[in-house]
Amino acid sequence: MGSYYLKRFLYSILTLFIIITIVFFMLRTVPGGPFSKEKPLPPKTEAKLEAQYGLDDPVYIQYFKYLGNLVRGDLGVSLKDPAYSVNQLLADGIQYTAKIGLLAAVVITVIGIPLGIISALRANTAVDYGSMFLATLGITIPSFVIGSLFILMAQYVEWIPVGGLDEPIAYVGPVIALSGYSLAFITRLTRSSMLEVVGQDYIRTARANGLSKRKVVFKHALKNSLIPVVTYTGPMIAALLTGSFVVEKIFVINGIGRFFTDSVSNRDYTLTMGVTIFYASFYIFMVLLVDIIYSLIDPRIKVSK
């Protein structure tokens, strides 16, 4: 068991290293630079700025310097706003991103999984058809459309604020827009998984032995039906807690997603790298956590892998 978890951990570290390396060199191949503007700076000024931040060094030298600083936990300063370090910007942004992401994850889990179970147990009824219709809508309507419709509605409902997260009610719009797709998907996934499990021979045998439907569902069927749901939930939570670029842009939330879009458009190398490392680290951690939970739910996974 220990060797399995160690192997997964080492794979995770290797994956993160590869992501850092690829993104670092890709940023250096993009035309222009952090000091490129519509009105070019004087060559001497631009050269001085590049020397100040080490951008005049060969790319491989920049790379090893960056890795050295990264090992010490130093992500550098924002090239567009040198008054702030990347560490500080990430710390400021995560508090907003995590709040809406955590709320969305709670909404998705609390509503999606029970709704999928109910739909499976009441298959081909009005409840099933209604929930699957809503789930289909949730999957087909993008988050930016949901967000835009919410903002349009807020123009006629004055008590619903849009833009920022200054009031508790302001979380409603971003959470709805952020959770729409995943809520619909996890509902359908739970339903299909539950239907597959309740059709297995051991479930029919349990029912034939006189066990109540409730006991069969919650003691025998639920655990196995949640295996694919757990697989999806880990990356989903990682995506939610690291924010949505589109949702944060629409609702003017100064979260990590907005930092990422702004840093890419501004060619702010250090901020782009910092956000990428944060995204990748959290996502890889959640995938690793799912692997561990998955192996605990189904011990055969460790043997097969």
PDB file of N, CA and C in Angstrom, residues 163-243:
ATOM      1  N   GLY A 163     -21.169  42.610  -9.371  1.00  0.00           N
ATOM      2  CA  GLY A 163     -19.858  43.236  -9.348  1.00  0.00           C
ATOM      3  C   GLY A 163     -19.277  43.249  -7.945  1.00  0.00           C
ATOM      4  N   GLY A 164     -18.234  42.458  -7.733  1.00  0.00           N
ATOM      5  CA  GLY A 164     -17.623  42.382  -6.417  1.00  0.00           C
ATOM      6  C   GLY A 164     -18.357  41.427  -5.494  1.00  0.00           C
ATOM      7  N   LEU A 165     -17.803  41.298  -4.289  1.00  0.00           N
ATOM      8  CA  LEU A 165     -18.388  40.400  -3.287  1.00  0.00           C
ATOM      9  C   LEU A 165     -18.512  41.126  -1.949  1.00  0.00           C
ATOM     10  N   ASP A 166     -18.995  42.352  -2.006  1.00  0.00           N
ATOM     11  CA  ASP A 166     -19.074  43.170  -0.796  1.00  0.00           C
ATOM     12  C   ASP A 166     -20.204  42.746   0.135  1.00  0.00           C
ATOM     13  N   GLU A 167     -21.268  42.146  -0.409  1.00  0.00           N
ATOM     14  CA  GLU A 167     -22.410  41.725   0.397  1.00  0.00           C
ATOM     15  C   GLU A 167     -22.618  40.220   0.233  1.00  0.00           C
ATOM     16  N   PRO A 168     -23.161  39.562   1.252  1.00  0.00           N
ATOM     17  CA  PRO A 168     -23.405  38.109   1.147  1.00  0.00           C
ATOM     18  C   PRO A 168     -24.276  37.734  -0.044  1.00  0.00           C
ATOM     19  N   ILE A 169     -25.284  38.555  -0.357  1.00  0.00           N
ATOM     20  CA  ILE A 169     -26.181  38.244  -1.473  1.00  0.00           C
ATOM     21  C   ILE A 169     -25.447  38.288  -2.809  1.00  0.00           C
ATOM     22  N   ALA A 170     -24.294  38.981  -2.844  1.00  0.00           N
ATOM     23  CA  ALA A 170     -23.532  39.097  -4.090  1.00  0.00           C
ATOM     24  C   ALA A 170     -22.913  37.774  -4.511  1.00  0.00           C
ATOM     25  N   TYR A 171     -22.854  36.792  -3.599  1.00  0.00           N
ATOM     26  CA  TYR A 171     -22.282  35.491  -3.935  1.00  0.00           C
ATOM     27  C   TYR A 171     -23.236  34.639  -4.770  1.00  0.00           C
ATOM     28  N   VAL A 172     -24.513  34.990  -4.765  1.00  0.00           N
ATOM     29  CA  VAL A 172     -25.510  34.149  -5.428  1.00  0.00           C
ATOM     30  C   VAL A 172     -25.211  33.996  -6.917  1.00  0.00           C
ATOM     31  N   GLY A 173     -24.995  35.098  -7.605  1.00  0.00           N
ATOM     32  CA  GLY A 173     -24.749  35.056  -9.049  1.00  0.00           C
ATOM     33  C   GLY A 173     -23.532  34.239  -9.432  1.00  0.00           C
ATOM     34  N   PRO A 174     -22.339  34.543  -8.874  1.00  0.00           N
ATOM     35  CA  PRO A 174     -21.151  33.757  -9.219  1.00  0.00           C
ATOM     36  C   PRO A 174     -21.284  32.275  -8.891  1.00  0.00           C
ATOM     37  N   VAL A 175     -21.912  31.953  -7.761  1.00  0.00           N
ATOM     38  CA  VAL A 175     -22.055  30.543  -7.368  1.00  0.00           C
ATOM     39  C   VAL A 175     -22.971  29.808  -8.338  1.00  0.00           C
ATOM     40  N   ILE A 176     -24.077  30.440  -8.736  1.00  0.00           N
ATOM     41  CA  ILE A 176     -24.990  29.813  -9.699  1.00  0.00           C
ATOM     42  C   ILE A 176     -24.289  29.594 -11.034  1.00  0.00           C
ATOM     43  N   ALA A 177     -23.589  30.624 -11.518  1.00  0.00           N
ATOM     44  CA  ALA A 177     -22.900  30.511 -12.809  1.00  0.00           C
ATOM     45  C   ALA A 177     -21.791  29.467 -12.755  1.00  0.00           C
ATOM     46  N   LEU A 178     -21.087  29.408 -11.626  1.00  0.00           N
ATOM     47  CA  LEU A 178     -19.948  28.497 -11.505  1.00  0.00           C
ATOM     48  C   LEU A 178     -20.381  27.046 -11.328  1.00  0.00           C
ATOM     49  N   SER A 179     -21.520  26.837 -10.682  1.00  0.00           N
ATOM     50  CA  SER A 179     -21.939  25.468 -10.364  1.00  0.00           C
ATOM     51  C   SER A 179     -22.864  24.848 -11.408  1.00  0.00           C
ATOM     52  N   GLY A 180     -23.353  25.637 -12.353  1.00  0.00           N
ATOM     53  CA  GLY A 180     -24.354  25.137 -13.298  1.00  0.00           C
ATOM     54  C   GLY A 180     -23.968  23.858 -14.023  1.00  0.00           C
ATOM     55  N   TYR A 181     -22.835  23.879 -14.717  1.00  0.00           N
ATOM     56  CA  TYR A 181     -22.431  22.717 -15.519  1.00  0.00           C
ATOM     57  C   TYR A 181     -22.132  21.508 -14.634  1.00  0.00           C
ATOM     58  N   SER A 182     -21.317  21.713 -13.597  1.00  0.00           N
ATOM     59  CA  SER A 182     -20.911  20.580 -12.757  1.00  0.00           C
ATOM     60  C   SER A 182     -22.089  19.980 -12.007  1.00  0.00           C
ATOM     61  N   LEU A 183     -23.035  20.815 -11.577  1.00  0.00           N
ATOM     62  CA  LEU A 183     -24.232  20.312 -10.903  1.00  0.00           C
ATOM     63  C   LEU A 183     -25.022  19.402 -11.834  1.00  0.00           C
ATOM     64  N   ALA A 184     -25.187  19.849 -13.075  1.00  0.00           N
ATOM     65  CA  ALA A 184     -25.920  19.045 -14.052  1.00  0.00           C
ATOM     66  C   ALA A 184     -25.177  17.747 -14.368  1.00  0.00           C
ATOM     67  N   PHE A 185     -23.868  17.842 -14.548  1.00  0.00           N
ATOM     68  CA  PHE A 185     -23.081  16.663 -14.920  1.00  0.00           C
ATOM     69  C   PHE A 185     -23.066  15.630 -13.799  1.00  0.00           C
ATOM     70  N   ILE A 186     -22.868  16.078 -12.562  1.00  0.00           N
ATOM     71  CA  ILE A 186     -22.766  15.122 -11.457  1.00  0.00           C
ATOM     72  C   ILE A 186     -24.118  14.478 -11.173  1.00  0.00           C
ATOM     73  N   THR A 187     -25.211  15.195 -11.469  1.00  0.00           N
ATOM     74  CA  THR A 187     -26.546  14.605 -11.326  1.00  0.00           C
ATOM     75  C   THR A 187     -26.729  13.459 -12.309  1.00  0.00           C
ATOM     76  N   ARG A 188     -26.368  13.698 -13.568  1.00  0.00           N
ATOM     77  CA  ARG A 188     -26.497  12.659 -14.591  1.00  0.00           C
ATOM     78  C   ARG A 188     -25.542  11.495 -14.316  1.00  0.00           C
ATOM     79  N   LEU A 189     -24.325  11.814 -13.871  1.00  0.00           N
ATOM     80  CA  LEU A 189     -23.336  10.769 -13.591  1.00  0.00           C
ATOM     81  C   LEU A 189     -23.792   9.880 -12.432  1.00  0.00           C
ATOM     82  N   THR A 190     -24.311  10.496 -11.376  1.00  0.00           N
ATOM     83  CA  THR A 190     -24.802   9.724 -10.229  1.00  0.00           C
ATOM     84  C   THR A 190     -25.973   8.846 -10.633  1.00  0.00           C
ATOM     85  N   ARG A 191     -26.865   9.388 -11.433  1.00  0.00           N
ATOM     86  CA  ARG A 191     -28.040   8.624 -11.878  1.00  0.00           C
ATOM     87  C   ARG A 191     -27.625   7.399 -12.687  1.00  0.00           C
ATOM     88  N   SER A 192     -26.764   7.610 -13.691  1.00  0.00           N
ATOM     89  CA  SER A 192     -26.366   6.495 -14.555  1.00  0.00           C
ATOM     90  C   SER A 192     -25.575   5.445 -13.781  1.00  0.00           C
ATOM     91  N   SER A 193     -24.727   5.891 -12.855  1.00  0.00           N
ATOM     92  CA  SER A 193     -23.944   4.949 -12.055  1.00  0.00           C
ATOM     93  C   SER A 193     -24.842   4.142 -11.122  1.00  0.00           C
ATOM     94  N   MET A 194     -25.809   4.809 -10.505  1.00  0.00           N
ATOM     95  CA  MET A 194     -26.733   4.115  -9.605  1.00  0.00           C
ATOM     96  C   MET A 194     -27.589   3.107 -10.362  1.00  0.00           C
ATOM     97  N   LEU A 195     -28.054   3.490 -11.559  1.00  0.00           N
ATOM     98  CA  LEU A 195     -28.854   2.564 -12.367  1.00  0.00           C
ATOM     99  C   LEU A 195     -28.050   1.323 -12.740  1.00  0.00           C
ATOM    100  N   GLU A 196     -26.772   1.522 -13.042  1.00  0.00           N
ATOM    101  CA  GLU A 196     -25.916   0.388 -13.400  1.00  0.00           C
ATOM    102  C   GLU A 196     -25.719  -0.549 -12.212  1.00  0.00           C
ATOM    103  N   VAL A 197     -25.514   0.032 -11.032  1.00  0.00           N
ATOM    104  CA  VAL A 197     -25.261  -0.784  -9.842  1.00  0.00           C
ATOM    105  C   VAL A 197     -26.507  -1.543  -9.403  1.00  0.00           C
ATOM    106  N   VAL A 198     -27.671  -0.881  -9.396  1.00  0.00           N
ATOM    107  CA  VAL A 198     -28.890  -1.552  -8.912  1.00  0.00           C
ATOM    108  C   VAL A 198     -29.329  -2.670  -9.851  1.00  0.00           C
ATOM    109  N   GLY A 199     -28.741  -2.717 -11.055  1.00  0.00           N
ATOM    110  CA  GLY A 199     -29.060  -3.800 -11.970  1.00  0.00           C
ATOM    111  C   GLY A 199     -28.148  -4.999 -11.831  1.00  0.00           C
ATOM    112  N   GLN A 200     -27.162  -4.917 -10.917  1.00  0.00           N
ATOM    113  CA  GLN A 200     -26.216  -6.014 -10.726  1.00  0.00           C
ATOM    114  C   GLN A 200     -26.880  -7.193 -10.001  1.00  0.00           C
ATOM    115  N   ASP A 201     -26.306  -8.380 -10.196  1.00  0.00           N
ATOM    116  CA  ASP A 201     -26.872  -9.601  -9.607  1.00  0.00           C
ATOM    117  C   ASP A 201     -26.896  -9.557  -8.082  1.00  0.00           C
ATOM    118  N   TYR A 202     -25.834  -9.017  -7.464  1.00  0.00           N
ATOM    119  CA  TYR A 202     -25.781  -9.050  -5.999  1.00  0.00           C
ATOM    120  C   TYR A 202     -26.852  -8.154  -5.377  1.00  0.00           C
ATOM    121  N   ILE A 203     -27.261  -7.115  -6.103  1.00  0.00           N
ATOM    122  CA  ILE A 203     -28.341  -6.259  -5.612  1.00  0.00           C
ATOM    123  C   ILE A 203     -29.669  -7.009  -5.685  1.00  0.00           C
ATOM    124  N   ARG A 204     -29.880  -7.708  -6.794  1.00  0.00           N
ATOM    125  CA  ARG A 204     -31.114  -8.491  -6.929  1.00  0.00           C
ATOM    126  C   ARG A 204     -31.164  -9.613  -5.886  1.00  0.00           C
ATOM    127  N   THR A 205     -29.996 -10.203  -5.608  1.00  0.00           N
ATOM    128  CA  THR A 205     -29.940 -11.253  -4.588  1.00  0.00           C
ATOM    129  C   THR A 205     -30.283 -10.698  -3.208  1.00  0.00           C
ATOM    130  N   ALA A 206     -29.760  -9.514  -2.910  1.00  0.00           N
ATOM    131  CA  ALA A 206     -30.056  -8.890  -1.616  1.00  0.00           C
ATOM    132  C   ALA A 206     -31.543  -8.606  -1.472  1.00  0.00           C
ATOM    133  N   ARG A 207     -32.163  -8.140  -2.561  1.00  0.00           N
ATOM    134  CA  ARG A 207     -33.604  -7.876  -2.512  1.00  0.00           C
ATOM    135  C   ARG A 207     -34.387  -9.179  -2.354  1.00  0.00           C
ATOM    136  N   ALA A 208     -33.915 -10.228  -3.040  1.00  0.00           N
ATOM    137  CA  ALA A 208     -34.599 -11.525  -2.958  1.00  0.00           C
ATOM    138  C   ALA A 208     -34.500 -12.133  -1.563  1.00  0.00           C
ATOM    139  N   ASN A 209     -33.438 -11.760  -0.825  1.00  0.00           N
ATOM    140  CA  ASN A 209     -33.269 -12.275   0.536  1.00  0.00           C
ATOM    141  C   ASN A 209     -34.107 -11.514   1.557  1.00  0.00           C
ATOM    142  N   GLY A 210     -34.888 -10.571   1.072  1.00  0.00           N
ATOM    143  CA  GLY A 210     -35.819  -9.889   1.967  1.00  0.00           C
ATOM    144  C   GLY A 210     -35.344  -8.576   2.539  1.00  0.00           C
ATOM    145  N   LEU A 211     -34.168  -8.080   2.114  1.00  0.00           N
ATOM    146  CA  LEU A 211     -33.702  -6.789   2.610  1.00  0.00           C
ATOM    147  C   LEU A 211     -34.577  -5.671   2.052  1.00  0.00           C
ATOM    148  N   SER A 212     -34.806  -4.660   2.862  1.00  0.00           N
ATOM    149  CA  SER A 212     -35.629  -3.533   2.415  1.00  0.00           C
ATOM    150  C   SER A 212     -34.905  -2.756   1.324  1.00  0.00           C
ATOM    151  N   LYS A 213     -35.677  -2.056   0.509  1.00  0.00           N
ATOM    152  CA  LYS A 213     -35.094  -1.271  -0.573  1.00  0.00           C
ATOM    153  C   LYS A 213     -34.144  -0.219  -0.027  1.00  0.00           C
ATOM    154  N   ARG A 214     -34.517   0.415   1.062  1.00  0.00           N
ATOM    155  CA  ARG A 214     -33.684   1.443   1.677  1.00  0.00           C
ATOM    156  C   ARG A 214     -32.332   0.870   2.106  1.00  0.00           C
ATOM    157  N   LYS A 215     -32.355  -0.307   2.743  1.00  0.00           N
ATOM    158  CA  LYS A 215     -31.124  -0.925   3.217  1.00  0.00           C
ATOM    159  C   LYS A 215     -30.246  -1.370   2.056  1.00  0.00           C
ATOM    160  N   VAL A 216     -30.856  -1.897   1.011  1.00  0.00           N
ATOM    161  CA  VAL A 216     -30.095  -2.325  -0.161  1.00  0.00           C
ATOM    162  C   VAL A 216     -29.397  -1.135  -0.805  1.00  0.00           C
ATOM    163  N   VAL A 217     -30.127  -0.029  -0.924  1.00  0.00           N
ATOM    164  CA  VAL A 217     -29.575   1.156  -1.584  1.00  0.00           C
ATOM    165  C   VAL A 217     -28.424   1.743  -0.781  1.00  0.00           C
ATOM    166  N   PHE A 218     -28.640   1.994   0.502  1.00  0.00           N
ATOM    167  CA  PHE A 218     -27.651   2.720   1.294  1.00  0.00           C
ATOM    168  C   PHE A 218     -26.524   1.836   1.821  1.00  0.00           C
ATOM    169  N   LYS A 219     -26.757   0.539   1.956  1.00  0.00           N
ATOM    170  CA  LYS A 219     -25.711  -0.333   2.478  1.00  0.00           C
ATOM    171  C   LYS A 219     -24.915  -1.016   1.376  1.00  0.00           C
ATOM    172  N   HIS A 220     -25.553  -1.312   0.256  1.00  0.00           N
ATOM    173  CA  HIS A 220     -24.885  -2.094  -0.787  1.00  0.00           C
ATOM    174  C   HIS A 220     -24.644  -1.306  -2.081  1.00  0.00           C
ATOM    175  N   ALA A 221     -25.631  -0.576  -2.540  1.00  0.00           N
ATOM    176  CA  ALA A 221     -25.534   0.055  -3.860  1.00  0.00           C
ATOM    177  C   ALA A 221     -24.800   1.389  -3.841  1.00  0.00           C
ATOM    178  N   LEU A 222     -25.014   2.185  -2.797  1.00  0.00           N
ATOM    179  CA  LEU A 222     -24.511   3.560  -2.797  1.00  0.00           C
ATOM    180  C   LEU A 222     -22.993   3.631  -2.897  1.00  0.00           C
ATOM    181  N   LYS A 223     -22.288   2.810  -2.117  1.00  0.00           N
ATOM    182  CA  LYS A 223     -20.827   2.861  -2.097  1.00  0.00           C
ATOM    183  C   LYS A 223     -20.237   2.609  -3.480  1.00  0.00           C
ATOM    184  N   ASN A 224     -20.685   1.570  -4.146  1.00  0.00           N
ATOM    185  CA  ASN A 224     -20.142   1.244  -5.468  1.00  0.00           C
ATOM    186  C   ASN A 224     -20.565   2.253  -6.530  1.00  0.00           C
ATOM    187  N   SER A 225     -21.755   2.812  -6.387  1.00  0.00           N
ATOM    188  CA  SER A 225     -22.229   3.769  -7.387  1.00  0.00           C
ATOM    189  C   SER A 225     -21.482   5.093  -7.298  1.00  0.00           C
ATOM    190  N   LEU A 226     -20.875   5.379  -6.148  1.00  0.00           N
ATOM    191  CA  LEU A 226     -20.181   6.658  -5.970  1.00  0.00           C
ATOM    192  C   LEU A 226     -18.738   6.638  -6.469  1.00  0.00           C
ATOM    193  N   ILE A 227     -18.227   5.476  -6.887  1.00  0.00           N
ATOM    194  CA  ILE A 227     -16.835   5.403  -7.350  1.00  0.00           C
ATOM    195  C   ILE A 227     -16.581   6.341  -8.535  1.00  0.00           C
ATOM    196  N   PRO A 228     -17.367   6.294  -9.622  1.00  0.00           N
ATOM    197  CA  PRO A 228     -17.127   7.249 -10.712  1.00  0.00           C
ATOM    198  C   PRO A 228     -17.420   8.686 -10.313  1.00  0.00           C
ATOM    199  N   VAL A 229     -18.321   8.881  -9.367  1.00  0.00           N
ATOM    200  CA  VAL A 229     -18.633  10.235  -8.894  1.00  0.00           C
ATOM    201  C   VAL A 229     -17.435  10.827  -8.163  1.00  0.00           C
ATOM    202  N   VAL A 230     -16.787  10.019  -7.323  1.00  0.00           N
ATOM    203  CA  VAL A 230     -15.593  10.474  -6.606  1.00  0.00           C
ATOM    204  C   VAL A 230     -14.488  10.830  -7.596  1.00  0.00           C
ATOM    205  N   THR A 231     -14.345  10.029  -8.649  1.00  0.00           N
ATOM    206  CA  THR A 231     -13.329  10.286  -9.671  1.00  0.00           C
ATOM    207  C   THR A 231     -13.516  11.658 -10.300  1.00  0.00           C
ATOM    208  N   TYR A 232     -14.760  12.031 -10.553  1.00  0.00           N
ATOM    209  CA  TYR A 232     -15.048  13.333 -11.163  1.00  0.00           C
ATOM    210  C   TYR A 232     -14.995  14.465 -10.141  1.00  0.00           C
ATOM    211  N   THR A 233     -15.378  14.190  -8.900  1.00  0.00           N
ATOM    212  CA  THR A 233     -15.509  15.243  -7.895  1.00  0.00           C
ATOM    213  C   THR A 233     -14.172  15.893  -7.560  1.00  0.00           C
ATOM    214  N   GLY A 234     -13.088  15.124  -7.501  1.00  0.00           N
ATOM    215  CA  GLY A 234     -11.783  15.680  -7.162  1.00  0.00           C
ATOM    216  C   GLY A 234     -11.346  16.784  -8.105  1.00  0.00           C
ATOM    217  N   PRO A 235     -11.194  16.487  -9.406  1.00  0.00           N
ATOM    218  CA  PRO A 235     -10.838  17.550 -10.353  1.00  0.00           C
ATOM    219  C   PRO A 235     -11.866  18.677 -10.389  1.00  0.00           C
ATOM    220  N   MET A 236     -13.144  18.343 -10.186  1.00  0.00           N
ATOM    221  CA  MET A 236     -14.185  19.376 -10.186  1.00  0.00           C
ATOM    222  C   MET A 236     -13.960  20.374  -9.055  1.00  0.00           C
ATOM    223  N   ILE A 237     -13.698  19.862  -7.851  1.00  0.00           N
ATOM    224  CA  ILE A 237     -13.461  20.748  -6.713  1.00  0.00           C
ATOM    225  C   ILE A 237     -12.209  21.583  -6.942  1.00  0.00           C
ATOM    226  N   ALA A 238     -11.174  20.971  -7.521  1.00  0.00           N
ATOM    227  CA  ALA A 238      -9.957  21.721  -7.828  1.00  0.00           C
ATOM    228  C   ALA A 238     -10.258  22.867  -8.782  1.00  0.00           C
ATOM    229  N   ALA A 239     -11.046  22.592  -9.811  1.00  0.00           N
ATOM    230  CA  ALA A 239     -11.403  23.631 -10.777  1.00  0.00           C
ATOM    231  C   ALA A 239     -12.232  24.731 -10.126  1.00  0.00           C
ATOM    232  N   LEU A 240     -13.151  24.350  -9.249  1.00  0.00           N
ATOM    233  CA  LEU A 240     -14.010  25.343  -8.591  1.00  0.00           C
ATOM    234  C   LEU A 240     -13.220  26.213  -7.622  1.00  0.00           C
ATOM    235  N   LEU A 241     -12.355  25.584  -6.828  1.00  0.00           N
ATOM    236  CA  LEU A 241     -11.620  26.328  -5.808  1.00  0.00           C
ATOM    237  C   LEU A 241     -10.492  27.165  -6.391  1.00  0.00           C
ATOM    238  N   THR A 242     -10.078  26.871  -7.596  1.00  0.00           N
ATOM    239  CA  THR A 242      -9.068  27.710  -8.239  1.00  0.00           C
ATOM    240  C   THR A 242      -9.707  28.750  -9.141  1.00  0.00           C
ATOM    241  N   GLY A 243     -11.032  28.745  -9.211  1.00  0.00           N
ATOM    242  CA  GLY A 243     -11.738  29.838  -9.865  1.00  0.00           C
ATOM    243  C   GLY A 243     -12.050  29.600 -11.323  1.00  0.00           C
TER     244      GLY A 243
END
